[in-house]
Coordinates of C-alpha atoms (C1' of nucleotides) in Angstrom, one line a residue:
Chain A
M1 CA 63.8 8.4 -38.1
E2 CA 60.7 6.2 -37.8
K3 CA 58.4 6.2 -40.8
K4 CA 55.6 8.8 -40.3
I5 CA 52.3 7.7 -41.8
T6 CA 49.6 10.3 -42.3
I7 CA 45.9 10.0 -43.2
S8 CA 46.6 11.2 -46.7
D9 CA 48.8 8.1 -47.2
L10 CA 46.3 5.5 -46.2
S11 CA 45.4 4.3 -49.7
D12 CA 48.9 2.6 -49.7
Y13 CA 48.2 0.8 -46.5
V14 CA 44.8 -0.9 -46.9
G15 CA 44.8 -4.2 -45.0
Q16 CA 48.0 -3.3 -43.0
D17 CA 48.5 -2.3 -39.4
V18 CA 49.6 1.3 -39.0
T19 CA 50.2 3.8 -36.2
L20 CA 48.8 7.3 -36.7
K21 CA 49.2 10.4 -34.5
G22 CA 46.9 13.4 -34.3
W23 CA 44.1 15.1 -32.5
L24 CA 40.5 14.1 -31.6
Y25 CA 38.2 16.0 -33.9
N26 CA 35.0 14.4 -32.6
K27 CA 33.9 11.3 -30.8
R28 CA 30.7 9.3 -31.0
S29 CA 30.0 6.4 -28.6
S30 CA 27.5 3.6 -28.7
G31 CA 28.0 1.6 -25.5
K32 CA 30.6 -1.0 -26.5
V33 CA 31.8 0.7 -29.6
K34 CA 33.5 4.1 -29.9
F35 CA 34.0 6.2 -33.0
L36 CA 37.0 8.4 -32.7
I37 CA 37.5 11.0 -35.5
L38 CA 41.2 11.6 -35.8
R39 CA 42.6 14.6 -37.6
D40 CA 46.3 15.1 -38.4
G41 CA 46.3 18.1 -40.7
T42 CA 46.3 15.9 -43.9
G43 CA 42.8 14.6 -43.4
Y44 CA 40.1 13.0 -41.2
L45 CA 39.8 9.3 -40.2
Q46 CA 37.2 7.4 -38.4
C47 CA 38.7 5.0 -35.9
I48 CA 36.6 2.2 -34.4
V49 CA 37.3 0.9 -30.9
F50 CA 35.3 -2.2 -30.2
K51 CA 35.2 -3.2 -26.5
G52 CA 35.9 -6.9 -27.4
N53 CA 38.9 -6.1 -29.6
V54 CA 41.0 -4.2 -27.1
S55 CA 42.1 -4.5 -23.5
E56 CA 40.1 -2.9 -20.7
D57 CA 42.7 -0.2 -20.3
V58 CA 42.8 0.7 -24.0
F59 CA 39.0 1.0 -24.0
K60 CA 39.2 3.3 -21.0
V61 CA 41.8 5.5 -22.7
A62 CA 39.6 5.7 -25.8
D63 CA 36.7 6.6 -23.5
S64 CA 38.6 9.4 -21.8
L65 CA 39.7 11.2 -25.0
T66 CA 38.1 14.7 -25.2
Q67 CA 37.9 17.1 -28.1
E68 CA 41.3 18.1 -29.4
A69 CA 43.2 15.7 -27.1
S70 CA 46.3 14.4 -28.9
F71 CA 46.8 10.7 -29.2
E72 CA 48.4 7.8 -31.0
I73 CA 46.3 5.0 -32.4
T74 CA 47.3 1.7 -34.0
G75 CA 45.1 -0.6 -36.0
K76 CA 44.3 -2.1 -39.4
V77 CA 43.3 0.1 -42.3
K78 CA 40.2 -0.8 -44.3
R79 CA 38.1 0.8 -47.0
E80 CA 34.8 1.8 -45.6
E81 CA 32.1 3.7 -47.6
R82 CA 30.2 4.7 -44.5
A83 CA 33.2 6.7 -43.1
V84 CA 34.3 10.2 -44.1
G85 CA 37.3 10.0 -46.4
G86 CA 36.5 6.4 -47.4
F87 CA 38.8 4.7 -45.0
E88 CA 38.5 3.4 -41.4
L89 CA 40.9 2.2 -38.8
D90 CA 40.0 -0.9 -36.7
A91 CA 41.9 0.0 -33.5
T92 CA 44.0 -2.3 -31.4
D93 CA 45.8 0.2 -29.3
V94 CA 45.2 3.9 -28.2
K95 CA 47.7 6.0 -26.3
L96 CA 47.0 9.5 -24.9
I97 CA 49.7 12.1 -25.8
G98 CA 48.3 15.4 -24.5
E99 CA 45.1 16.1 -22.6
S100 CA 42.6 18.7 -23.7
H101 CA 39.9 20.0 -21.3
D102 CA 37.0 22.3 -22.2
F103 CA 38.2 23.1 -25.8
P104 CA 36.4 26.4 -26.4
I105 CA 35.3 25.8 -29.9
T106 CA 32.4 23.2 -29.8
P107 CA 30.8 21.5 -32.8
K108 CA 27.9 24.0 -32.7
E109 CA 28.0 27.4 -34.2
H110 CA 29.9 30.4 -32.8
G111 CA 30.0 34.1 -33.3
V112 CA 32.8 35.7 -35.3
E113 CA 34.1 37.7 -32.3
F114 CA 34.6 34.6 -30.2
L115 CA 36.2 32.7 -33.0
I116 CA 38.7 35.5 -33.8
D117 CA 39.6 35.7 -30.1
N118 CA 40.4 32.0 -30.3
R119 CA 42.0 32.2 -33.8
H120 CA 44.9 30.0 -32.6
L121 CA 42.4 27.2 -32.0
W122 CA 39.9 28.1 -34.7
L123 CA 42.7 27.3 -37.2
R124 CA 42.2 23.6 -36.3
S125 CA 38.7 23.5 -37.7
K126 CA 38.0 21.8 -41.0
R127 CA 37.0 25.0 -42.8
Q128 CA 40.1 27.0 -41.7
V129 CA 42.4 24.1 -42.6
S130 CA 41.0 24.2 -46.1
I131 CA 41.3 27.9 -46.4
M132 CA 45.0 27.7 -45.3
K133 CA 45.7 25.0 -47.8
I134 CA 44.1 27.0 -50.7
R135 CA 46.1 30.0 -49.6
H136 CA 49.3 28.0 -49.8
R137 CA 48.4 26.7 -53.2
I138 CA 47.6 30.2 -54.5
V139 CA 51.0 31.4 -53.2
K140 CA 52.7 28.5 -55.0
A141 CA 50.7 29.2 -58.2
I142 CA 51.8 32.9 -58.0
R143 CA 55.5 31.9 -57.6
D144 CA 55.3 29.2 -60.3
F145 CA 53.7 31.6 -62.7
F146 CA 56.4 34.2 -62.5
D147 CA 59.3 31.8 -62.1
E148 CA 58.3 30.0 -65.3
K149 CA 58.1 33.3 -67.1
G150 CA 61.7 34.3 -66.3
F151 CA 60.9 36.7 -63.5
T152 CA 63.3 37.1 -60.6
L153 CA 62.1 37.3 -57.0
F154 CA 63.2 40.7 -55.7
D155 CA 62.7 41.5 -52.0
P156 CA 62.1 45.2 -51.2
P157 CA 62.8 46.7 -47.8
I158 CA 60.0 46.7 -45.3
I159 CA 61.3 49.7 -43.4
T160 CA 61.2 52.8 -45.6
P161 CA 62.1 56.4 -45.1
N162 CA 59.0 57.9 -46.7
A163 CA 55.6 57.2 -47.9
C164 CA 55.9 55.4 -51.2
E165 CA 52.9 56.9 -52.8
G166 CA 52.5 59.8 -50.5
T167 CA 48.9 59.1 -49.9
S168 CA 48.1 56.4 -47.3
T169 CA 48.6 56.7 -43.6
L170 CA 51.6 54.6 -42.6
F171 CA 52.8 52.9 -39.4
E172 CA 55.6 55.1 -38.0
L173 CA 58.6 54.0 -36.0
D174 CA 61.7 55.6 -34.5
Y175 CA 64.7 54.7 -36.5
F176 CA 67.7 55.5 -34.3
D177 CA 69.3 58.8 -35.1
L178 CA 67.9 59.0 -38.6
G179 CA 64.5 60.1 -37.5
K180 CA 61.2 58.5 -38.5
G181 CA 60.9 55.2 -40.4
Y182 CA 57.8 53.7 -41.8
L183 CA 56.5 50.2 -42.5
T184 CA 56.1 49.8 -46.3
Q185 CA 52.8 50.2 -48.0
S186 CA 54.2 48.9 -51.3
G187 CA 57.5 47.5 -52.7
Q188 CA 56.8 49.0 -56.1
L189 CA 59.3 51.8 -56.3
Y190 CA 62.0 49.4 -55.3
A191 CA 60.7 46.8 -57.8
E192 CA 61.2 49.5 -60.5
A193 CA 64.9 49.6 -59.6
G194 CA 64.8 45.8 -59.8
A195 CA 63.1 45.8 -63.3
L196 CA 65.8 48.1 -64.7
A197 CA 68.5 45.8 -63.3
L198 CA 66.9 42.4 -64.1
G199 CA 64.3 43.0 -66.7
K200 CA 61.3 41.3 -65.0
V201 CA 61.0 41.0 -61.2
Y202 CA 58.3 40.4 -58.7
T203 CA 58.1 41.3 -55.0
F204 CA 56.1 39.2 -52.6
G205 CA 55.8 40.2 -49.0
P206 CA 53.8 41.8 -46.2
T207 CA 52.5 45.3 -46.6
F208 CA 51.1 47.7 -44.0
R209 CA 48.4 50.4 -44.0
A210 CA 47.5 52.4 -40.9
E211 CA 44.3 53.6 -42.5
K212 CA 41.3 53.3 -40.0
S213 CA 39.5 51.0 -42.4
K214 CA 36.8 49.1 -40.6
T215 CA 35.4 46.8 -43.3
R216 CA 35.5 43.2 -44.3
R217 CA 37.8 44.1 -47.2
H218 CA 40.6 45.6 -45.2
L219 CA 43.5 44.5 -43.0
T220 CA 46.2 46.6 -41.6
E221 CA 48.8 44.0 -42.5
F222 CA 48.4 42.0 -45.7
W223 CA 50.4 40.3 -48.4
M224 CA 50.9 41.6 -51.8
V225 CA 52.7 40.4 -54.9
E226 CA 54.0 43.1 -57.3
P227 CA 55.5 42.2 -60.7
E228 CA 57.4 45.0 -62.5
M229 CA 58.5 44.7 -66.1
A230 CA 60.9 46.8 -68.3
F231 CA 59.6 47.5 -71.8
Y232 CA 56.0 46.7 -70.9
D233 CA 53.3 49.3 -71.8
L234 CA 49.8 49.4 -70.2
N235 CA 48.5 46.8 -72.7
D236 CA 51.3 44.4 -72.0
D237 CA 50.6 44.9 -68.3
M238 CA 46.9 44.1 -68.7
D239 CA 47.7 41.0 -70.9
L240 CA 50.0 39.7 -68.1
A241 CA 47.4 40.5 -65.4
E242 CA 44.6 38.5 -67.1
E243 CA 46.9 35.6 -67.9
F244 CA 48.1 35.6 -64.3
L245 CA 44.6 35.6 -62.7
E246 CA 43.4 32.9 -65.1
Y247 CA 46.4 30.7 -64.2
I248 CA 45.7 31.1 -60.4
V249 CA 42.0 30.4 -60.6
Q250 CA 42.3 27.5 -63.0
T251 CA 45.1 25.9 -61.0
I252 CA 43.1 26.1 -57.8
L253 CA 40.0 24.7 -59.5
K254 CA 42.1 21.8 -60.8
E255 CA 44.1 21.0 -57.7
K256 CA 42.0 22.1 -54.7
K257 CA 38.6 20.5 -55.6
E258 CA 38.2 18.9 -52.2
D259 CA 39.0 22.0 -50.2
L260 CA 36.7 24.1 -52.3
A261 CA 33.9 21.5 -51.7
I262 CA 34.5 21.7 -47.9
L263 CA 34.0 25.5 -48.3
E264 CA 30.9 24.9 -50.4
R265 CA 32.3 27.2 -53.0
D266 CA 30.1 27.6 -56.2
T267 CA 32.9 26.7 -58.6
S268 CA 30.8 27.4 -61.7
K269 CA 31.5 31.1 -61.2
L270 CA 35.2 30.4 -61.0
E271 CA 35.2 28.2 -64.1
K272 CA 34.3 31.3 -66.2
V273 CA 37.5 33.0 -65.2
V274 CA 39.3 32.6 -68.6
R275 CA 40.8 35.0 -71.0
P276 CA 40.0 37.5 -72.5
F277 CA 38.7 39.6 -69.6
P278 CA 36.6 42.6 -70.6
R279 CA 38.5 45.9 -70.7
V280 CA 36.6 49.1 -70.2
S281 CA 37.9 52.6 -69.9
Y282 CA 37.1 54.8 -66.9
D283 CA 34.8 56.7 -69.3
D284 CA 33.0 53.6 -70.3
A285 CA 32.6 52.6 -66.6
V286 CA 31.1 56.0 -65.8
E287 CA 28.6 55.4 -68.6
I288 CA 27.7 52.0 -67.1
L289 CA 27.1 53.7 -63.7
K290 CA 24.9 56.4 -65.3
N291 CA 22.9 53.8 -67.2
N292 CA 22.3 52.1 -63.8
G293 CA 20.9 55.3 -62.3
V294 CA 24.0 56.3 -60.4
D295 CA 24.5 60.1 -60.2
F296 CA 28.3 60.0 -60.9
E297 CA 30.6 63.0 -61.7
W298 CA 33.5 62.4 -64.0
G299 CA 36.7 62.7 -62.0
N300 CA 35.6 61.0 -58.8
D301 CA 36.9 57.6 -57.8
F302 CA 34.5 54.6 -57.7
G303 CA 33.2 53.5 -54.3
A304 CA 32.6 49.9 -53.3
A305 CA 29.0 50.0 -54.5
D306 CA 30.0 51.5 -57.8
E307 CA 32.6 48.8 -58.3
T308 CA 30.0 46.1 -57.7
I309 CA 27.6 47.6 -60.3
I310 CA 30.4 47.7 -62.8
S311 CA 31.7 44.1 -62.1
N312 CA 28.1 42.8 -62.1
Q313 CA 27.9 43.6 -65.8
F314 CA 30.3 40.8 -66.5
D315 CA 30.8 37.2 -65.6
R316 CA 34.6 37.4 -65.1
P317 CA 37.1 39.9 -63.7
V318 CA 36.8 43.3 -65.5
M319 CA 39.8 45.6 -66.2
V320 CA 39.0 49.3 -65.8
H321 CA 41.7 51.4 -67.3
R322 CA 42.7 55.1 -67.9
Y323 CA 41.5 56.8 -64.7
P324 CA 41.6 60.5 -64.2
S325 CA 45.2 61.2 -63.3
E326 CA 44.1 63.5 -60.5
I327 CA 43.0 60.6 -58.4
K328 CA 45.9 58.3 -59.1
A329 CA 49.5 58.1 -57.8
F330 CA 52.2 60.5 -58.9
Y331 CA 54.3 57.9 -60.6
M332 CA 51.6 56.8 -63.1
K333 CA 52.3 57.8 -66.7
R334 CA 49.7 60.0 -68.4
D335 CA 48.1 58.9 -71.6
P336 CA 49.9 60.8 -74.4
E337 CA 46.6 60.9 -76.3
N338 CA 44.7 62.4 -73.3
P339 CA 46.8 63.8 -70.5
K340 CA 43.8 64.1 -68.3
V341 CA 43.9 60.3 -67.7
A342 CA 46.6 58.1 -66.4
L343 CA 47.7 54.8 -67.9
A344 CA 46.4 52.9 -64.9
V345 CA 44.3 49.8 -64.5
D346 CA 42.3 48.3 -61.7
V347 CA 41.0 44.7 -61.9
L348 CA 37.7 44.2 -60.2
A349 CA 36.9 40.6 -59.1
P350 CA 33.4 39.3 -59.8
E351 CA 30.7 38.6 -57.1
G352 CA 31.3 41.9 -55.4
Y353 CA 34.8 41.1 -54.2
G354 CA 36.1 44.4 -55.5
E355 CA 39.6 45.6 -56.5
I356 CA 42.1 42.8 -56.4
I357 CA 44.7 44.3 -58.7
G358 CA 45.9 47.9 -59.2
G359 CA 48.6 48.7 -61.7
S360 CA 49.9 51.1 -64.2
Q361 CA 52.5 52.1 -66.7
R362 CA 55.1 54.2 -64.9
E363 CA 56.2 57.7 -65.7
D364 CA 59.6 57.2 -67.4
D365 CA 60.2 60.9 -68.3
L366 CA 62.5 62.6 -65.8
N367 CA 61.0 66.1 -66.2
L368 CA 57.4 65.0 -66.1
L369 CA 58.1 63.0 -62.9
L370 CA 59.9 65.9 -61.3
E371 CA 56.9 68.0 -62.0
R372 CA 54.5 65.4 -60.6
I373 CA 56.5 65.2 -57.4
K374 CA 56.2 69.0 -56.9
Q375 CA 52.5 68.9 -57.7
H376 CA 51.9 66.2 -55.0
D377 CA 54.0 68.2 -52.5
L378 CA 56.4 65.3 -52.0
P379 CA 60.0 65.8 -50.6
Q380 CA 62.2 65.5 -53.7
S381 CA 65.2 64.5 -51.6
F382 CA 63.6 61.2 -50.7
F383 CA 63.1 60.4 -54.4
E384 CA 66.5 61.2 -55.8
W385 CA 67.3 57.5 -56.1
Y386 CA 64.0 56.9 -57.8
L387 CA 64.7 59.8 -60.2
D388 CA 68.0 58.3 -61.0
L389 CA 66.1 55.4 -62.7
R390 CA 65.0 58.0 -65.2
R391 CA 68.4 59.6 -65.5
Y392 CA 70.3 56.5 -66.4
G393 CA 68.8 54.6 -69.3
S394 CA 65.1 55.1 -68.6
V395 CA 62.7 52.8 -70.4
P396 CA 58.9 52.3 -70.6
H397 CA 57.9 50.0 -67.8
S398 CA 54.8 48.8 -66.0
G399 CA 53.6 46.6 -63.2
F400 CA 50.8 45.9 -60.9
G401 CA 50.0 44.7 -57.3
L402 CA 47.7 41.8 -56.4
G403 CA 46.3 41.6 -52.9
L404 CA 46.8 38.1 -51.7
E405 CA 44.1 38.0 -49.0
R406 CA 41.5 39.5 -51.4
T407 CA 42.4 36.9 -53.9
V408 CA 42.1 34.1 -51.3
S409 CA 38.8 35.5 -50.1
W410 CA 37.4 35.7 -53.6
I411 CA 38.5 32.2 -54.7
C412 CA 37.3 30.7 -51.4
G413 CA 34.1 32.7 -51.4
L414 CA 34.7 34.1 -47.9
E415 CA 32.5 36.7 -46.2
H416 CA 35.5 38.4 -44.6
L417 CA 39.2 39.0 -45.3
R418 CA 40.1 38.0 -41.8
E419 CA 39.7 34.3 -42.6
A420 CA 42.1 34.5 -45.5
I421 CA 45.2 35.0 -43.3
P422 CA 46.3 32.9 -40.3
F423 CA 46.4 35.8 -37.8
P424 CA 44.6 38.9 -39.1
R425 CA 45.6 42.3 -38.0
M426 CA 42.8 44.8 -38.0
I427 CA 42.3 48.3 -36.6
Y428 CA 41.0 47.2 -33.2
R429 CA 42.7 43.8 -33.0
N430 CA 46.4 42.8 -32.8
T431 CA 45.9 39.5 -30.9
P432 CA 46.3 36.6 -30.8
Chain B
rU1 C1' 36.2 60.8 -38.2
rC2 C1' 30.9 60.0 -39.5
rC3 C1' 26.3 56.7 -39.8
rG4 C1' 23.8 52.2 -38.1
rC5 C1' 23.5 47.7 -35.0
rG6 C1' 24.7 45.0 -30.7
rA7 C1' 26.4 43.3 -25.4
rU8 C1' 21.9 37.7 -21.0
rA9 C1' 25.4 30.6 -18.6
rG10 C1' 32.1 28.5 -21.3
rC11 C1' 29.6 29.1 -26.6
rU12 C1' 25.0 30.2 -29.8
rC13 C1' 20.6 32.4 -28.6
rA14 C1' 15.3 33.0 -26.0
rA15 C1' 12.6 35.6 -22.2
rU16 C1' 4.3 41.5 -23.1
rG17 C1' 7.8 46.0 -17.2
rG18 C1' 6.1 40.7 -13.0
rU19 C1' 10.0 33.6 -10.2
rA20 C1' 16.3 34.3 -16.0
rG21 C1' 15.3 29.6 -20.0
rA22 C1' 16.8 26.1 -24.2
rG23 C1' 20.5 23.7 -27.4
rC24 C1' 25.7 22.8 -27.5
rA25 C1' 30.1 22.1 -24.2
rU26 C1' 31.3 19.9 -19.2
rU27 C1' 30.3 15.7 -15.3
rC28 C1' 27.5 11.1 -14.3
rG29 C1' 24.4 7.0 -16.3
rG30 C1' 22.4 3.9 -20.9
rC31 C1' 23.2 1.9 -25.9
rU32 C1' 28.1 -3.1 -30.6
rG33 C1' 27.7 1.1 -36.8
rU34 C1' 27.7 6.3 -35.2
rU35 C1' 27.8 10.6 -39.1
rA36 C1' 27.0 18.3 -35.6
rA37 C1' 24.8 10.4 -33.1
rC38 C1' 20.9 9.5 -29.7
rC39 C1' 18.2 8.9 -24.6
rG40 C1' 18.2 10.2 -19.2
rA41 C1' 20.2 13.3 -15.1
rA42 C1' 23.4 17.1 -12.8
rG43 C1' 26.3 21.5 -12.1
rG44 C1' 26.7 26.2 -14.3
rG45 C1' 24.2 33.7 -14.0
rU46 C1' 26.3 40.6 -10.0
rU47 C1' 21.8 40.1 -17.7
rG48 C1' 28.9 45.1 -20.4
rU49 C1' 29.6 49.6 -16.5
rA50 C1' 27.4 53.8 -13.8
rG51 C1' 23.2 56.4 -12.8
rG52 C1' 17.8 57.3 -13.4
rU53 C1' 12.1 56.2 -14.0
rU54 C1' 8.9 52.4 -11.4
rC55 C1' 5.7 48.9 -6.1
rG56 C1' 8.9 46.1 -9.4
rA57 C1' 14.0 46.7 -14.9
rG58 C1' 17.3 41.7 -18.8
rU59 C1' 13.3 44.7 -20.8
rC60 C1' 12.1 51.9 -20.5
rC61 C1' 15.6 56.6 -20.2
rU62 C1' 20.7 59.0 -19.9
rA63 C1' 26.0 58.6 -20.1
rC64 C1' 30.1 55.6 -20.8
rU65 C1' 33.0 51.2 -22.3
rC66 C1' 33.7 47.4 -25.7
rG67 C1' 32.5 45.0 -30.1
rC68 C1' 30.4 44.4 -35.1
rG69 C1' 28.9 46.3 -40.0
rG70 C1' 29.0 50.3 -43.5
rA71 C1' 31.1 55.2 -45.6
rG72 C1' 35.9 57.4 -46.7
rC73 C1' 41.0 55.3 -48.0
rC74 C1' 42.8 51.4 -50.6
rA75 C1' 45.0 45.6 -52.3

RNA sequence: UCCGCGAUAGCUCAAUGGUAGAGCAUUCGGCUGUUAACCGAAGGGUUGUAGGUUCGAGUCCUACUCGCGGAGCCA
C-alpha cells in the first residue's frame, strides 16, 4: 500500500514534497494566485497555486475546483503563520478526483431544518467534525474508565419481550409466532444478571423510546452506558458516578482542546467538574425550590425548570438522591430508614443541561420485589428470570445509566441534542 | 395530547394593503498573499395549500398541511 499522508502528519514533512487527498473546503482567488483550503478529516490546509509555478492545465484544474470537490494535490510543505493550522502547501500539481456542483451548504449561515435535511453533508462542516471527534473521545473515555476498573463489557439484547421498567412507551414489532417484541429502553435488568455472574459489568448500546417528546433534550434513539455492580450500595454507586463524570470531563479538557476551541466552548465551567460533587436529598431539593419561590408539593417529580433551579445552586454536577418511591421504577430499593423514599439518584448537569445520569440501588429482596411487581401491575411471568436473580444468591447491587448524547451535548455546549449523534432520530424525523 | 411561533429565490432573510428585494451560492469578467477575501455583471419567484375580504393581498380573515420550540415523559 502506498504511504497515506494526512494533514495531521504534516509537522513531520516540513520542506518535503507530499501528495494529499481530500475535499475543497473553501477557495479564494486573487488573479494569478489561488488559495485552496483542503480538508481531509484530520485537519485543514491552505494550498497555494501560483500561476507561474504550475502548468496552464494544472492552473485550470485548480480554478475549476468547487466547494466539496475531491482532489489530489502535490507540493512542498512549509510552516506559515498566516495560514490556518500553521502549515501551507506550495502546489506543483492538482488532480480532480470527484466533481461537486451546487453543494447545498454554503459558507453563510443556514437554518436548523435545512441543515438537518442535509445531515449527511452537514457532517463535513468544521463544527460537526469537532463534535464527532469529541463524541468518539468520550466513548473511548467511558470504555477506558470501566475497563481499567475491572468491569466486563456485557451486551444486553435490543429486542425484548416486555417493557423493562413498565413505564415508557416502546417501539413495538411483530416477533414471528411469539407475538409482540419491543426495542429495548434499557439494558439494566440484563446487566443485573451480568453483575451477579461477573461482579462488575457495563452495557453500552443504543436505546429506544417511543415517547412523543418534542424537545431539544430528547431523541427516540440514543446511546446509553449502564454500569451494574454487585455488592455496591447507593453511596458506592454515587462515588462511582462522580469519579466517572470527573474522568470523562477532565479527559476531554486535556485531549480535545482544539475541538472545544472550534466549538467556542467556555471551558472554565468544565474545569470545575472535580470531586466531590454536592449531594442533596430529594427533601433538600424541595427546600431549594421553595426558597426560590416555586410552589412545589412533596411527592411530585421535578420538571426541567425545577432541575435548572436546583443545578444553578452549584458550579458542578449535583446528585439528588432518595426520591419518593411512588415516582420511581419498581426495581429500586426502598430506604430501610424511610420506606417512602427509594435509594435512587439522579445527576443533574450544570448550565441547564439537566439529567444525565439516573441510577439506584436495586431491590434485592425476593418478596419485596414480588410485591412491587404486583403494585405496578406488571406481568410476573415476564419477570421470572429476573426474580431468579433474587432466588439464587441475591446480593445488594447498584448501577446507573448515563445518556451519551446528553453528555456530549453538555461537554460541547450544544443547543440541541440532535448535533450530538451522526444521524438523529426524532419524533417527526427518521431521515436521512 | 396541550400551549406558543413560523412557512417569500438553492440557502439566510427584507418588503405601511399599492411594480417582490438584498447577502451568500451559481455562471461570466477583474485582481500575485487571501482568511466567511474583495470589485463588476448576469441568470434565478405560482410568496406552503385551499378558500374569503378588497379596486388591489406576501401583508387582513378562515380552514388545512408541514416544520420549530416548550409542557408532560425521560437519559
